[in-house]
């Protein structure tokens, strides 16, 4: 095609005829394809320029609007849809957009229309939406990890065969094996972080997710959340007599900066603690708790040099015997902190409660405080909602609760209370998954709740009461349940229909070994 032919093909009159041909060939059953087309045009418009700078894309939107009107008339039984002309057709996009950017946008809009006609647009703009993801996949990729016999495996998501395996180096603390919210490890960007523990020493291992090779290891004072931002990862420390936060390079593990938060007040029962909640592009968020002084500190440190961006001191009521800040989450521009309080009531009976506080992540100003609930043992943030699990409210009572709380204002969305066998529910955008104990006769049941309402979606019963130690895991399509005998049961996520099962490295994993599964987004 020569230069003159190119300009002729992208002339507004020619583009309008192409749009007419496309819309005229659509029917009432073609709405799904139109939605894909409109999404693609929207991506281009949002990426390249504001609407006022691009007349060509506005012409496309006008035609979509006209077509929607005609489809509505067709569905109402009024008349066969007609393709409506665009008013002001004589105005040329080339004439209006005199700047180089305008000319580029005009040509780009025309190319989009032509691409829609030949059915190739979705590939082009899925690539723009999902940089680095192959076409045809979802908005995120997932990876499956397995912990068994102090060995960490990464499995292929399709074949479930090991891609690699990792064991702690000789003479170093082995991978922690007891259950807990952080024992499974954390996957952040291209690094998988796993804790080793030998009863005294705690070590953080940083592995390359792609091949499982050990990048570096670093001593730390406890197993708990870490915070990563860009090319650094921050860890809490007790170094000598001080509470510190240390930032390390994610590839080499070398020190980037250290920040001393204050002295580590130590008593036999009430030690000082430092917790990290997460990180943004600019800040690392966390808290210090000093029970001995009935005080605490919430802070934001600069990612660049570890200096305070803001700090908020807190003094607890003298009646509170112990307060901890175990978990926190960054949800958009709000820092959510789960605060645990212990005290004795007038009858000298110990009581424990949890409250959630919301802070402006930029200034540290408190925005809201939730009503108190029973002590929350685990908390998960998914899609702007905090899901908290509380233990039985009295000795011998098997009932636990799951609360769903908005991270925007601390309001309660729903509460679920039933006998829950496993202490760590697994939560995704698609469901809340946990094991419900029905007793020795009834066995156990996998229960899936709607995360929006807290209502059960489906259940899956299996006779394995008292032996399922670990929670189920799930991705968008499948649920994985770890059963005795090294059996991983696969269920369909939409309705719980069994799809099959597989075993983990059967030559090396014994049937009586317990399997801890983990699925993470990369």
mmCIF file with all atom_site columns, C-alpha atoms in Angstrom, residues 47-161:
data_model
loop_
_atom_site.group_PDB
_atom_site.id
_atom_site.type_symbol
_atom_site.label_atom_id
_atom_site.label_alt_id
_atom_site.label_comp_id
_atom_site.label_asym_id
_atom_site.label_entity_id
_atom_site.label_seq_id
_atom_site.pdbx_PDB_ins_code
_atom_site.Cartn_x
_atom_site.Cartn_y
_atom_site.Cartn_z
_atom_site.occupancy
_atom_site.B_iso_or_equiv
_atom_site.pdbx_formal_charge
_atom_site.auth_seq_id
_atom_site.auth_comp_id
_atom_site.auth_asym_id
_atom_site.auth_atom_id
_atom_site.pdbx_PDB_model_num
ATOM 1   C CA . UNK A 1 47  ? -4.222  5.080   27.147 1.00 0.00 ? 47  UNK A CA 1
ATOM 2   C CA . UNK A 1 48  ? -3.494  7.613   24.423 1.00 0.00 ? 48  UNK A CA 1
ATOM 3   C CA . UNK A 1 49  ? -5.451  10.809  25.086 1.00 0.00 ? 49  UNK A CA 1
ATOM 4   C CA . UNK A 1 50  ? -8.431  12.503  26.744 1.00 0.00 ? 50  UNK A CA 1
ATOM 5   C CA . UNK A 1 51  ? -11.661 12.354  24.719 1.00 0.00 ? 51  UNK A CA 1
ATOM 6   C CA . UNK A 1 52  ? -11.444 15.989  23.615 1.00 0.00 ? 52  UNK A CA 1
ATOM 7   C CA . UNK A 1 53  ? -8.209  15.260  21.737 1.00 0.00 ? 53  UNK A CA 1
ATOM 8   C CA . UNK A 1 54  ? -9.595  12.472  19.634 1.00 0.00 ? 54  UNK A CA 1
ATOM 9   C CA . UNK A 1 55  ? -12.547 12.992  17.337 1.00 0.00 ? 55  UNK A CA 1
ATOM 10  C CA . UNK A 1 56  ? -12.041 9.643   15.629 1.00 0.00 ? 56  UNK A CA 1
ATOM 11  C CA . UNK A 1 57  ? -12.664 7.623   18.769 1.00 0.00 ? 57  UNK A CA 1
ATOM 12  C CA . UNK A 1 58  ? -15.699 9.776   19.555 1.00 0.00 ? 58  UNK A CA 1
ATOM 13  C CA . UNK A 1 59  ? -17.143 8.794   16.180 1.00 0.00 ? 59  UNK A CA 1
ATOM 14  C CA . UNK A 1 60  ? -16.768 5.134   17.132 1.00 0.00 ? 60  UNK A CA 1
ATOM 15  C CA . UNK A 1 61  ? -18.534 5.716   20.463 1.00 0.00 ? 61  UNK A CA 1
ATOM 16  C CA . UNK A 1 62  ? -21.409 7.454   18.666 1.00 0.00 ? 62  UNK A CA 1
ATOM 17  C CA . UNK A 1 63  ? -21.886 4.447   16.428 1.00 0.00 ? 63  UNK A CA 1
ATOM 18  C CA . UNK A 1 64  ? -21.929 2.072   19.399 1.00 0.00 ? 64  UNK A CA 1
ATOM 19  C CA . UNK A 1 65  ? -24.593 4.246   21.033 1.00 0.00 ? 65  UNK A CA 1
ATOM 20  C CA . UNK A 1 66  ? -26.686 4.217   17.879 1.00 0.00 ? 66  UNK A CA 1
ATOM 21  C CA . UNK A 1 67  ? -26.351 0.461   17.596 1.00 0.00 ? 67  UNK A CA 1
ATOM 22  C CA . UNK A 1 68  ? -27.447 -0.041  21.217 1.00 0.00 ? 68  UNK A CA 1
ATOM 23  C CA . UNK A 1 69  ? -30.585 2.011   20.544 1.00 0.00 ? 69  UNK A CA 1
ATOM 24  C CA . UNK A 1 70  ? -31.402 -0.097  17.502 1.00 0.00 ? 70  UNK A CA 1
ATOM 25  C CA . UNK A 1 71  ? -30.844 -3.342  19.403 1.00 0.00 ? 71  UNK A CA 1
ATOM 26  C CA . UNK A 1 72  ? -33.216 -2.175  22.130 1.00 0.00 ? 72  UNK A CA 1
ATOM 27  C CA . UNK A 1 73  ? -35.858 -1.415  19.504 1.00 0.00 ? 73  UNK A CA 1
ATOM 28  C CA . UNK A 1 74  ? -35.345 -4.812  17.939 1.00 0.00 ? 74  UNK A CA 1
ATOM 29  C CA . UNK A 1 75  ? -35.758 -6.588  21.259 1.00 0.00 ? 75  UNK A CA 1
ATOM 30  C CA . UNK A 1 76  ? -38.949 -4.588  21.850 1.00 0.00 ? 76  UNK A CA 1
ATOM 31  C CA . UNK A 1 77  ? -40.292 -5.842  18.518 1.00 0.00 ? 77  UNK A CA 1
ATOM 32  C CA . UNK A 1 78  ? -40.592 -2.405  16.917 1.00 0.00 ? 78  UNK A CA 1
ATOM 33  C CA . UNK A 1 79  ? -38.571 -2.619  13.717 1.00 0.00 ? 79  UNK A CA 1
ATOM 34  C CA . UNK A 1 80  ? -35.439 -3.961  12.067 1.00 0.00 ? 80  UNK A CA 1
ATOM 35  C CA . UNK A 1 81  ? -32.420 -1.987  13.227 1.00 0.00 ? 81  UNK A CA 1
ATOM 36  C CA . UNK A 1 82  ? -31.060 0.573   10.825 1.00 0.00 ? 82  UNK A CA 1
ATOM 37  C CA . UNK A 1 83  ? -27.538 1.958   10.775 1.00 0.00 ? 83  UNK A CA 1
ATOM 38  C CA . UNK A 1 84  ? -27.800 5.643   11.595 1.00 0.00 ? 84  UNK A CA 1
ATOM 39  C CA . UNK A 1 85  ? -25.628 8.213   9.865  1.00 0.00 ? 85  UNK A CA 1
ATOM 40  C CA . UNK A 1 86  ? -23.211 10.304  11.910 1.00 0.00 ? 86  UNK A CA 1
ATOM 41  C CA . UNK A 1 87  ? -24.082 13.959  12.016 1.00 0.00 ? 87  UNK A CA 1
ATOM 42  C CA . UNK A 1 88  ? -21.347 16.276  10.888 1.00 0.00 ? 88  UNK A CA 1
ATOM 43  C CA . UNK A 1 89  ? -19.779 13.632  8.653  1.00 0.00 ? 89  UNK A CA 1
ATOM 44  C CA . UNK A 1 90  ? -18.197 16.318  6.539  1.00 0.00 ? 90  UNK A CA 1
ATOM 45  C CA . UNK A 1 91  ? -15.866 17.330  9.382  1.00 0.00 ? 91  UNK A CA 1
ATOM 46  C CA . UNK A 1 92  ? -12.522 15.693  8.802  1.00 0.00 ? 92  UNK A CA 1
ATOM 47  C CA . UNK A 1 93  ? -10.515 14.317  11.689 1.00 0.00 ? 93  UNK A CA 1
ATOM 48  C CA . UNK A 1 94  ? -7.376  15.235  9.798  1.00 0.00 ? 94  UNK A CA 1
ATOM 49  C CA . UNK A 1 95  ? -8.501  18.832  9.530  1.00 0.00 ? 95  UNK A CA 1
ATOM 50  C CA . UNK A 1 96  ? -9.306  19.193  13.225 1.00 0.00 ? 96  UNK A CA 1
ATOM 51  C CA . UNK A 1 97  ? -6.275  17.379  14.639 1.00 0.00 ? 97  UNK A CA 1
ATOM 52  C CA . UNK A 1 98  ? -3.493  19.552  13.282 1.00 0.00 ? 98  UNK A CA 1
ATOM 53  C CA . UNK A 1 99  ? -0.890  18.580  15.899 1.00 0.00 ? 99  UNK A CA 1
ATOM 54  C CA . UNK A 1 100 ? 1.298   15.472  15.386 1.00 0.00 ? 100 UNK A CA 1
ATOM 55  C CA . UNK A 1 101 ? -0.357  13.760  18.359 1.00 0.00 ? 101 UNK A CA 1
ATOM 56  C CA . UNK A 1 102 ? -3.764  14.403  16.909 1.00 0.00 ? 102 UNK A CA 1
ATOM 57  C CA . UNK A 1 103 ? -2.792  12.899  13.567 1.00 0.00 ? 103 UNK A CA 1
ATOM 58  C CA . UNK A 1 104 ? -1.409  9.826   15.291 1.00 0.00 ? 104 UNK A CA 1
ATOM 59  C CA . UNK A 1 105 ? -4.597  9.400   17.307 1.00 0.00 ? 105 UNK A CA 1
ATOM 60  C CA . UNK A 1 106 ? -6.743  9.739   14.201 1.00 0.00 ? 106 UNK A CA 1
ATOM 61  C CA . UNK A 1 107 ? -4.843  7.016   12.426 1.00 0.00 ? 107 UNK A CA 1
ATOM 62  C CA . UNK A 1 108 ? -4.904  4.884   15.579 1.00 0.00 ? 108 UNK A CA 1
ATOM 63  C CA . UNK A 1 109 ? -8.673  5.150   15.870 1.00 0.00 ? 109 UNK A CA 1
ATOM 64  C CA . UNK A 1 110 ? -9.125  4.156   12.244 1.00 0.00 ? 110 UNK A CA 1
ATOM 65  C CA . UNK A 1 111 ? -6.838  1.196   12.705 1.00 0.00 ? 111 UNK A CA 1
ATOM 66  C CA . UNK A 1 112 ? -8.966  0.079   15.645 1.00 0.00 ? 112 UNK A CA 1
ATOM 67  C CA . UNK A 1 113 ? -12.119 0.108   13.541 1.00 0.00 ? 113 UNK A CA 1
ATOM 68  C CA . UNK A 1 114 ? -10.467 -1.900  10.774 1.00 0.00 ? 114 UNK A CA 1
ATOM 69  C CA . UNK A 1 115 ? -9.107  -4.332  13.351 1.00 0.00 ? 115 UNK A CA 1
ATOM 70  C CA . UNK A 1 116 ? -12.583 -4.799  14.795 1.00 0.00 ? 116 UNK A CA 1
ATOM 71  C CA . UNK A 1 117 ? -13.845 -5.753  11.353 1.00 0.00 ? 117 UNK A CA 1
ATOM 72  C CA . UNK A 1 118 ? -11.226 -8.441  10.914 1.00 0.00 ? 118 UNK A CA 1
ATOM 73  C CA . UNK A 1 119 ? -11.500 -9.716  14.503 1.00 0.00 ? 119 UNK A CA 1
ATOM 74  C CA . UNK A 1 120 ? -7.946  -9.140  15.712 1.00 0.00 ? 120 UNK A CA 1
ATOM 75  C CA . UNK A 1 121 ? -8.321  -6.307  18.191 1.00 0.00 ? 121 UNK A CA 1
ATOM 76  C CA . UNK A 1 122 ? -8.692  -8.414  21.331 1.00 0.00 ? 122 UNK A CA 1
ATOM 77  C CA . UNK A 1 123 ? -5.228  -9.888  21.017 1.00 0.00 ? 123 UNK A CA 1
ATOM 78  C CA . UNK A 1 124 ? -3.605  -6.487  20.603 1.00 0.00 ? 124 UNK A CA 1
ATOM 79  C CA . UNK A 1 125 ? -5.193  -4.844  23.598 1.00 0.00 ? 125 UNK A CA 1
ATOM 80  C CA . UNK A 1 126 ? -5.176  -7.777  25.956 1.00 0.00 ? 126 UNK A CA 1
ATOM 81  C CA . UNK A 1 127 ? -1.427  -7.412  25.589 1.00 0.00 ? 127 UNK A CA 1
ATOM 82  C CA . UNK A 1 128 ? -1.702  -3.711  26.480 1.00 0.00 ? 128 UNK A CA 1
ATOM 83  C CA . UNK A 1 129 ? -3.888  -4.506  29.508 1.00 0.00 ? 129 UNK A CA 1
ATOM 84  C CA . UNK A 1 130 ? -1.785  -7.430  30.739 1.00 0.00 ? 130 UNK A CA 1
ATOM 85  C CA . UNK A 1 131 ? 1.836   -6.536  30.160 1.00 0.00 ? 131 UNK A CA 1
ATOM 86  C CA . UNK A 1 132 ? 3.927   -9.667  30.367 1.00 0.00 ? 132 UNK A CA 1
ATOM 87  C CA . UNK A 1 133 ? 0.961   -12.084 30.400 1.00 0.00 ? 133 UNK A CA 1
ATOM 88  C CA . UNK A 1 134 ? 0.387   -14.365 27.414 1.00 0.00 ? 134 UNK A CA 1
ATOM 89  C CA . UNK A 1 135 ? -2.749  -13.653 25.411 1.00 0.00 ? 135 UNK A CA 1
ATOM 90  C CA . UNK A 1 136 ? -5.796  -15.644 26.440 1.00 0.00 ? 136 UNK A CA 1
ATOM 91  C CA . UNK A 1 137 ? -4.878  -15.838 30.130 1.00 0.00 ? 137 UNK A CA 1
ATOM 92  C CA . UNK A 1 138 ? -6.600  -13.994 32.959 1.00 0.00 ? 138 UNK A CA 1
ATOM 93  C CA . UNK A 1 139 ? -5.513  -10.779 34.574 1.00 0.00 ? 139 UNK A CA 1
ATOM 94  C CA . UNK A 1 140 ? -3.142  -12.665 36.851 1.00 0.00 ? 140 UNK A CA 1
ATOM 95  C CA . UNK A 1 141 ? -1.092  -15.823 36.939 1.00 0.00 ? 141 UNK A CA 1
ATOM 96  C CA . UNK A 1 142 ? -1.107  -18.238 39.840 1.00 0.00 ? 142 UNK A CA 1
ATOM 97  C CA . UNK A 1 143 ? 1.477   -20.635 41.232 1.00 0.00 ? 143 UNK A CA 1
ATOM 98  C CA . UNK A 1 144 ? 1.068   -23.676 43.479 1.00 0.00 ? 144 UNK A CA 1
ATOM 99  C CA . UNK A 1 145 ? 3.494   -24.472 46.305 1.00 0.00 ? 145 UNK A CA 1
ATOM 100 C CA . UNK A 1 146 ? 3.565   -27.506 48.602 1.00 0.00 ? 146 UNK A CA 1
ATOM 101 C CA . UNK A 1 147 ? 5.275   -27.938 51.990 1.00 0.00 ? 147 UNK A CA 1
ATOM 102 C CA . UNK A 1 148 ? 5.961   -31.473 53.238 1.00 0.00 ? 148 UNK A CA 1
ATOM 103 C CA . UNK A 1 149 ? 8.858   -33.125 55.137 1.00 0.00 ? 149 UNK A CA 1
ATOM 104 C CA . UNK A 1 150 ? 10.665  -29.783 55.446 1.00 0.00 ? 150 UNK A CA 1
ATOM 105 C CA . UNK A 1 151 ? 10.727  -29.640 51.640 1.00 0.00 ? 151 UNK A CA 1
ATOM 106 C CA . UNK A 1 152 ? 9.166   -26.911 49.532 1.00 0.00 ? 152 UNK A CA 1
ATOM 107 C CA . UNK A 1 153 ? 7.883   -27.812 46.064 1.00 0.00 ? 153 UNK A CA 1
ATOM 108 C CA . UNK A 1 154 ? 6.568   -25.647 43.292 1.00 0.00 ? 154 UNK A CA 1
ATOM 109 C CA . UNK A 1 155 ? 4.088   -27.560 41.131 1.00 0.00 ? 155 UNK A CA 1
ATOM 110 C CA . UNK A 1 156 ? 3.000   -27.081 37.541 1.00 0.00 ? 156 UNK A CA 1
ATOM 111 C CA . UNK A 1 157 ? -0.582  -25.749 37.668 1.00 0.00 ? 157 UNK A CA 1
ATOM 112 C CA . UNK A 1 158 ? -1.697  -28.086 34.858 1.00 0.00 ? 158 UNK A CA 1
ATOM 113 C CA . UNK A 1 159 ? 0.161   -31.358 35.425 1.00 0.00 ? 159 UNK A CA 1
ATOM 114 C CA . UNK A 1 160 ? 0.751   -30.894 39.191 1.00 0.00 ? 160 UNK A CA 1
ATOM 115 C CA . UNK A 1 161 ? 4.269   -32.263 38.785 1.00 0.00 ? 161 UNK A CA 1
#
